[in-house]
Short mmCIF file of C-alpha atoms and ligand atoms in Angstrom, two decimals:
data_model
loop_
_atom_site.label_atom_id
_atom_site.label_comp_id
_atom_site.label_asym_id
_atom_site.label_seq_id
_atom_site.Cartn_x
_atom_site.Cartn_y
_atom_site.Cartn_z
CA MET A 36 0.81 -11.63 28.08
CA SER A 37 4.54 -10.61 28.27
CA SER A 38 5.40 -7.19 29.96
CA VAL A 39 8.76 -7.18 28.32
CA PRO A 40 9.23 -4.31 26.02
CA VAL A 41 9.18 -5.22 22.27
CA ALA A 42 11.00 -3.64 19.17
CA VAL A 43 10.23 -4.45 15.56
CA VAL A 44 12.49 -3.79 12.49
CA THR A 45 11.16 -4.30 9.05
CA GLY A 46 13.27 -5.68 6.36
CA SER A 47 16.05 -6.55 8.70
CA ASN A 48 17.38 -9.81 7.36
CA LYS A 49 20.43 -7.77 5.80
CA GLY A 50 21.83 -4.28 5.21
CA ILE A 51 20.93 -1.41 7.48
CA GLY A 52 17.82 -3.20 9.05
CA LEU A 53 20.18 -6.00 9.99
CA ALA A 54 22.42 -3.65 11.71
CA ILE A 55 19.69 -1.73 13.35
CA VAL A 56 18.44 -5.05 15.04
CA ARG A 57 22.05 -5.92 15.94
CA ALA A 58 22.54 -2.38 17.73
CA LEU A 59 18.91 -2.78 19.41
CA CYS A 60 20.10 -6.31 20.76
CA LYS A 61 22.82 -4.71 22.64
CA GLN A 62 20.90 -1.72 23.63
CA PHE A 63 17.05 -2.05 23.86
CA PRO A 64 15.95 -3.46 27.01
CA GLY A 65 13.54 -6.11 25.68
CA ASP A 66 12.64 -8.52 22.83
CA VAL A 67 13.95 -7.47 19.63
CA TYR A 68 12.15 -8.90 16.31
CA LEU A 69 14.30 -9.29 13.09
CA THR A 70 11.76 -9.68 10.25
CA SER A 71 12.01 -10.76 6.85
CA ARG A 72 9.60 -11.48 3.88
CA ASP A 73 11.68 -14.63 3.50
CA ALA A 74 11.49 -16.98 6.44
CA GLU A 75 14.75 -18.65 5.43
CA ARG A 76 16.71 -15.41 4.79
CA GLY A 77 15.43 -14.11 8.24
CA GLN A 78 16.40 -17.26 10.01
CA ALA A 79 19.96 -17.17 8.42
CA ALA A 80 20.15 -13.74 9.72
CA VAL A 81 18.92 -14.60 13.31
CA ALA A 82 21.55 -17.51 13.36
CA GLN A 83 24.23 -15.03 12.20
CA LEU A 84 23.44 -12.67 14.95
CA GLN A 85 23.23 -15.59 17.65
CA GLN A 86 26.77 -16.54 16.69
CA GLU A 87 27.61 -13.03 17.73
CA GLY A 88 26.10 -13.84 21.27
CA LEU A 89 22.90 -11.76 20.68
CA GLN A 90 19.34 -13.07 20.88
CA PRO A 91 17.15 -11.55 18.20
CA LEU A 92 13.64 -13.07 17.68
CA PHE A 93 12.09 -13.69 14.28
CA HIS A 94 8.76 -13.20 12.53
CA GLN A 95 7.83 -13.38 9.08
CA LEU A 96 6.62 -9.94 7.57
CA ASP A 97 6.21 -8.98 3.96
CA ILE A 98 5.25 -5.36 3.83
CA ASP A 99 3.53 -5.78 0.44
CA ASP A 100 1.25 -8.32 1.93
CA LEU A 101 -1.75 -7.13 4.06
CA GLN A 102 -2.25 -10.79 5.43
CA SER A 103 1.49 -10.98 6.50
CA ILE A 104 1.29 -7.45 8.12
CA ARG A 105 -1.96 -8.46 10.05
CA ALA A 106 -0.46 -11.80 11.22
CA LEU A 107 2.33 -9.76 12.83
CA ARG A 108 -0.08 -7.27 14.29
CA ASP A 109 -2.20 -10.07 15.93
CA PHE A 110 0.94 -11.95 17.12
CA LEU A 111 2.35 -8.68 18.86
CA LYS A 112 -1.16 -7.73 20.35
CA GLU A 113 -1.56 -11.29 21.74
CA LYS A 114 1.92 -11.80 23.15
CA TYR A 115 2.75 -8.09 24.23
CA GLY A 116 -0.27 -6.26 24.26
CA GLY A 117 1.49 -3.55 21.85
CA ILE A 118 4.75 -2.44 20.58
CA ASN A 119 7.35 -0.24 22.20
CA VAL A 120 9.59 0.69 19.20
CA LEU A 121 8.78 0.12 15.19
CA VAL A 122 11.54 0.73 12.72
CA ASN A 123 9.95 0.94 9.13
CA ASN A 124 13.14 0.16 7.28
CA ALA A 125 12.02 -2.40 4.40
CA GLY A 126 12.48 -0.73 1.04
CA ILE A 127 13.56 -1.34 -2.58
CA ALA A 128 15.31 0.66 -5.44
CA PHE A 129 15.95 -0.30 -8.87
CA LYS A 130 19.59 0.21 -9.98
CA VAL A 131 20.37 3.40 -12.13
CA ASN A 132 21.01 1.06 -15.26
CA ASP A 133 18.06 -1.25 -15.02
CA THR A 134 16.08 -1.16 -18.14
CA THR A 135 12.65 -2.07 -16.64
CA PRO A 136 10.09 0.75 -18.14
CA PHE A 137 9.99 3.61 -15.78
CA ALA A 138 6.08 3.23 -15.42
CA VAL A 139 6.69 -0.36 -13.93
CA GLN A 140 9.70 0.79 -11.72
CA ALA A 141 7.37 3.55 -10.55
CA GLU A 142 4.46 1.08 -9.72
CA VAL A 143 6.70 -1.56 -7.94
CA THR A 144 8.87 1.12 -5.99
CA LEU A 145 5.75 2.91 -4.72
CA LYS A 146 4.21 -0.21 -3.77
CA THR A 147 6.61 -1.25 -1.35
CA ASN A 148 8.32 1.91 -0.08
CA PHE A 149 5.11 3.99 0.25
CA PHE A 150 1.96 1.84 0.26
CA GLY A 151 3.68 -0.98 2.19
CA THR A 152 5.21 1.24 4.73
CA ARG A 153 1.72 3.12 4.96
CA ASN A 154 -0.02 -0.46 5.38
CA VAL A 155 2.52 -1.24 8.33
CA CYS A 156 1.87 1.98 9.96
CA THR A 157 -2.19 1.62 9.54
CA GLU A 158 -2.09 -1.75 11.10
CA LEU A 159 0.80 -1.26 13.91
CA LEU A 160 0.51 2.45 15.00
CA PRO A 161 -2.70 1.68 16.88
CA LEU A 162 -0.64 -0.84 19.04
CA MET A 163 2.21 1.62 19.98
CA LYS A 164 2.32 1.88 23.76
CA PRO A 165 2.86 5.09 25.65
CA TYR A 166 6.37 6.47 25.07
CA GLY A 167 6.77 4.37 21.91
CA ARG A 168 9.07 5.27 19.11
CA VAL A 169 8.33 5.08 15.63
CA VAL A 170 11.27 5.51 12.94
CA ASN A 171 10.27 5.72 9.22
CA VAL A 172 13.62 5.08 7.11
CA SER A 173 13.35 7.60 4.25
CA SER A 174 16.33 9.13 2.34
CA MET A 175 18.12 12.50 1.59
CA VAL A 176 16.78 11.55 -1.81
CA SER A 177 13.30 12.65 -0.59
CA GLY A 178 14.55 16.14 -0.09
CA LEU A 179 16.41 16.31 -3.23
CA ALA A 180 13.21 14.90 -5.19
CA LEU A 181 11.15 17.55 -3.18
CA GLY A 182 13.20 20.29 -4.73
CA ARG A 183 12.84 19.02 -8.40
CA CYS A 184 8.96 18.98 -8.02
CA SER A 185 6.71 21.71 -9.29
CA GLN A 186 6.12 24.74 -7.12
CA GLU A 187 2.57 23.45 -6.62
CA LEU A 188 3.44 20.03 -5.59
CA GLN A 189 6.17 21.14 -3.34
CA GLN A 190 3.79 23.23 -1.53
CA LYS A 191 1.34 20.33 -1.13
CA PHE A 192 4.12 18.18 0.32
CA ARG A 193 5.43 20.85 2.75
CA SER A 194 1.71 21.72 3.89
CA ASP A 195 1.11 21.34 7.32
CA THR A 196 -2.55 20.46 6.80
CA ILE A 197 -2.11 17.84 3.94
CA THR A 198 -4.22 14.80 4.92
CA GLU A 199 -3.08 10.93 4.57
CA ASP A 200 -5.84 10.52 1.91
CA GLU A 201 -4.43 13.42 -0.03
CA LEU A 202 -1.00 12.18 0.12
CA VAL A 203 -2.39 8.82 -0.88
CA GLN A 204 -3.98 10.42 -3.84
CA LEU A 205 -0.77 12.17 -4.91
CA MET A 206 1.35 9.08 -4.76
CA THR A 207 -1.25 7.24 -6.83
CA LYS A 208 -1.23 10.23 -9.40
CA PHE A 209 2.29 9.56 -9.92
CA VAL A 210 2.12 6.11 -10.78
CA GLU A 211 -0.69 6.84 -13.16
CA ASP A 212 1.18 9.85 -14.56
CA THR A 213 4.29 7.51 -15.55
CA LYS A 214 1.80 5.30 -17.17
CA LYS A 215 0.59 8.18 -19.48
CA ASN A 216 4.08 9.34 -19.72
CA VAL A 217 3.04 12.78 -18.55
CA HIS A 218 4.72 12.78 -15.18
CA GLU A 219 7.25 15.33 -15.90
CA LYS A 220 4.67 17.69 -17.46
CA GLU A 221 2.45 16.98 -14.29
CA GLY A 222 5.50 18.45 -12.14
CA TRP A 223 6.86 15.12 -11.02
CA PRO A 224 10.78 14.76 -10.70
CA ASN A 225 12.12 11.60 -12.86
CA THR A 226 12.76 9.28 -9.94
CA SER A 227 10.34 6.74 -8.57
CA TYR A 228 12.69 6.03 -5.58
CA GLY A 229 12.74 9.91 -4.82
CA VAL A 230 8.98 10.28 -5.06
CA SER A 231 8.48 6.99 -2.97
CA LYS A 232 10.71 8.55 -0.34
CA ILE A 233 8.88 11.83 -0.40
CA GLY A 234 5.76 9.88 0.38
CA VAL A 235 7.55 8.53 3.38
CA THR A 236 8.83 11.64 4.86
CA VAL A 237 5.48 13.48 4.25
CA LEU A 238 3.46 10.44 5.79
CA SER A 239 5.76 10.79 8.90
CA ARG A 240 4.97 14.21 9.15
CA ILE A 241 1.16 13.77 8.93
CA GLN A 242 1.38 10.62 11.41
CA ALA A 243 3.15 12.78 13.88
CA ARG A 244 0.57 15.52 13.69
CA LEU A 245 -2.33 12.93 14.28
CA LEU A 246 -0.41 11.56 17.20
CA ASN A 247 -0.36 14.98 18.75
CA GLU A 248 -3.89 15.54 18.11
CA GLN A 249 -5.16 12.06 19.16
CA ARG A 250 -2.79 10.81 21.57
CA LYS A 251 -0.79 13.74 22.95
CA GLY A 252 -0.65 12.21 26.55
CA ASP A 253 1.02 9.09 25.41
CA HIS A 254 4.19 10.71 24.47
CA ILE A 255 5.07 8.88 21.33
CA LEU A 256 7.73 9.99 19.09
CA LEU A 257 7.51 9.37 15.52
CA ASN A 258 10.17 10.57 12.79
CA ALA A 259 11.66 10.02 9.28
CA CYS A 260 15.25 9.76 8.84
CA CYS A 261 17.99 9.18 6.45
CA PRO A 262 20.72 6.64 7.44
CA GLY A 263 23.24 8.26 5.06
CA TRP A 264 25.08 6.53 1.94
CA VAL A 265 25.33 3.03 3.25
CA ARG A 266 27.25 0.17 1.87
CA THR A 267 24.56 -2.41 1.17
CA ASP A 268 23.16 -4.44 -1.69
CA MET A 269 20.85 -1.29 -2.42
CA ALA A 270 23.80 1.30 -2.49
CA GLY A 271 26.68 -0.73 -3.36
CA PRO A 272 30.38 -0.94 -2.23
CA LYS A 273 31.32 2.45 -2.97
CA ALA A 274 28.85 4.06 -0.38
CA THR A 275 30.63 6.04 2.63
CA LYS A 276 28.93 4.38 5.64
CA SER A 277 29.27 0.88 7.00
CA PRO A 278 25.60 -0.66 7.84
CA GLU A 279 26.64 -0.10 11.45
CA GLU A 280 27.30 3.56 10.83
CA GLY A 281 23.92 3.70 8.71
CA ALA A 282 21.99 2.37 11.66
CA GLU A 283 23.12 5.12 14.13
CA THR A 284 20.37 7.60 13.31
CA PRO A 285 17.58 5.15 13.28
CA VAL A 286 18.81 3.67 16.42
CA TYR A 287 19.16 6.94 18.29
CA LEU A 288 15.39 7.90 17.18
CA ALA A 289 14.26 4.43 18.18
CA LEU A 290 15.84 4.78 21.60
CA LEU A 291 14.98 8.47 22.45
CA PRO A 292 14.68 8.37 26.28
CA SER A 293 11.22 8.83 27.92
CA SER A 294 12.14 12.30 29.11
CA ALA A 295 12.51 13.52 25.48
CA ASP A 296 9.63 15.31 23.66
CA ALA A 297 11.67 15.99 20.46
CA PRO A 298 12.41 15.42 17.78
CA HIS A 299 8.87 14.23 16.58
CA GLY A 300 7.34 14.69 13.32
CA GLN A 301 10.88 15.59 11.79
CA PHE A 302 13.21 14.46 9.05
CA VAL A 303 16.46 13.52 10.73
CA SER A 304 19.76 12.88 9.18
CA ASP A 305 23.22 12.46 11.32
CA LYS A 306 20.98 12.74 14.40
CA THR A 307 20.24 16.14 13.23
CA VAL A 308 16.85 17.88 12.34
CA GLN A 309 16.79 18.85 8.63
CA PRO A 310 14.61 21.42 7.12
CA TRP A 311 11.77 19.95 4.76
P1 NAP B 220 19.12 -3.63 1.28
O1 NAP B 220 20.34 -4.08 1.69
O2 NAP B 220 18.46 -3.83 -0.10
O3 NAP B 220 17.86 -4.11 2.49
C1 NAP B 220 16.46 -3.95 2.11
C2 NAP B 220 16.12 -4.77 3.01
O4 NAP B 220 14.45 -4.69 2.84
C3 NAP B 220 16.11 -6.18 2.92
O5 NAP B 220 16.10 -7.11 4.02
C4 NAP B 220 14.87 -6.61 1.94
O6 NAP B 220 14.42 -8.04 2.06
C5 NAP B 220 13.81 -5.75 2.57
N1 NAP B 220 12.43 -5.67 1.73
C6 NAP B 220 12.29 -5.22 0.59
N2 NAP B 220 10.97 -5.37 0.24
C7 NAP B 220 10.62 -5.85 1.31
C8 NAP B 220 9.09 -6.31 1.55
N3 NAP B 220 8.14 -6.22 0.53
N4 NAP B 220 8.75 -6.89 2.94
C9 NAP B 220 9.74 -6.88 3.75
N5 NAP B 220 11.00 -6.59 3.54
C10 NAP B 220 11.36 -5.98 2.41
O7 NAP B 220 18.79 -2.07 1.50
P2 NAP B 220 19.49 -1.02 2.72
O8 NAP B 220 20.47 -0.29 2.08
O9 NAP B 220 19.78 -1.77 3.90
O10 NAP B 220 18.08 -0.10 2.77
C11 NAP B 220 17.18 -0.23 3.99
C12 NAP B 220 16.24 1.37 4.02
O11 NAP B 220 17.36 2.11 4.02
C13 NAP B 220 15.73 1.40 2.96
O12 NAP B 220 14.43 1.84 3.14
C14 NAP B 220 16.29 2.28 1.86
O13 NAP B 220 15.52 2.79 0.87
C15 NAP B 220 16.85 3.18 3.00
N6 NAP B 220 18.13 3.88 2.39
C16 NAP B 220 19.33 3.27 2.12
C17 NAP B 220 20.44 4.08 1.74
C18 NAP B 220 21.75 3.38 1.37
O14 NAP B 220 22.84 4.02 1.17
N7 NAP B 220 21.75 2.01 1.58
C19 NAP B 220 20.25 5.62 1.72
C20 NAP B 220 19.15 6.05 2.16
C21 NAP B 220 17.97 5.17 2.67
P3 NAP B 220 14.81 -9.07 0.85
O15 NAP B 220 16.43 -9.46 1.31
O16 NAP B 220 14.06 -10.24 0.85
O17 NAP B 220 15.12 -8.48 -0.49
#
């Protein structure tokens, strides 16, 4: 088993994820895994970074596929005995003018952004080593969407005692409510992406709390963040930040020094803790 520290970035064949891998290859003292659901796209991204003189490693990972997540889990457990840095970056967004029915957009978006990310956490968080760092890439949109939820939902999503099961029930209810076209009546905002990212931010708050309760002595820090508005295939060419600038906050959280005991369980943007 290798004693080399290991960092893993989900959805890193392009966009912000690729920029996070690039930065970690330069700054993280260990092996950095670029992962992609499509092996060919992943290998092409690895080759691109190799041309820049960097040495990322590759592993397939489709966060929609539990088998794929478990294969990565078993590989990391066997080769490294755990994980030092996990960046949950993979995500999707329908374009604003996409004509796919809203209920389908809701199901598909929540499937990857919330349920996929949660499955990765369920399988990989138990492998986090002491002083490990976990970064869940959410979005400022989560805060905006929260503000557009009913008071009742806002209270639940801001609760310091909400459980993961309760969060899963709420995210499932959103998808069901869109199918019955009652989501607005039930207090949801009209944004699947926004609700999926509420899920990611609240999940991060819950997971940080559980780490405090169950593994306090391991000094693991887990946070959600917003990369900013970044020029990628998702956000388009008009966005204000380059992928490298978008990677700055996730990389800052991934490389918090072992002496740090904060931030933890926070939503961070521009390296600054934001109110939730
Ligand atoms: P992007 O360029 O579209 O890249 C998204 C990445 O996620 C791609 O590598 C994509 O792989 C991967 N992915 C999607 N579904 C996946 C799955 N099921 N399993 C594994 N990988 C999957 O988007 P981006 O702008 O870099 O976004 C990265 C993260 O930042 C996302 O979570 C996004 O919500 C968040 N974010 C972005 C912005 C922004 O302004 N760009 C703002 C706030 C938050 P494929 O190439 O195979 O599709």
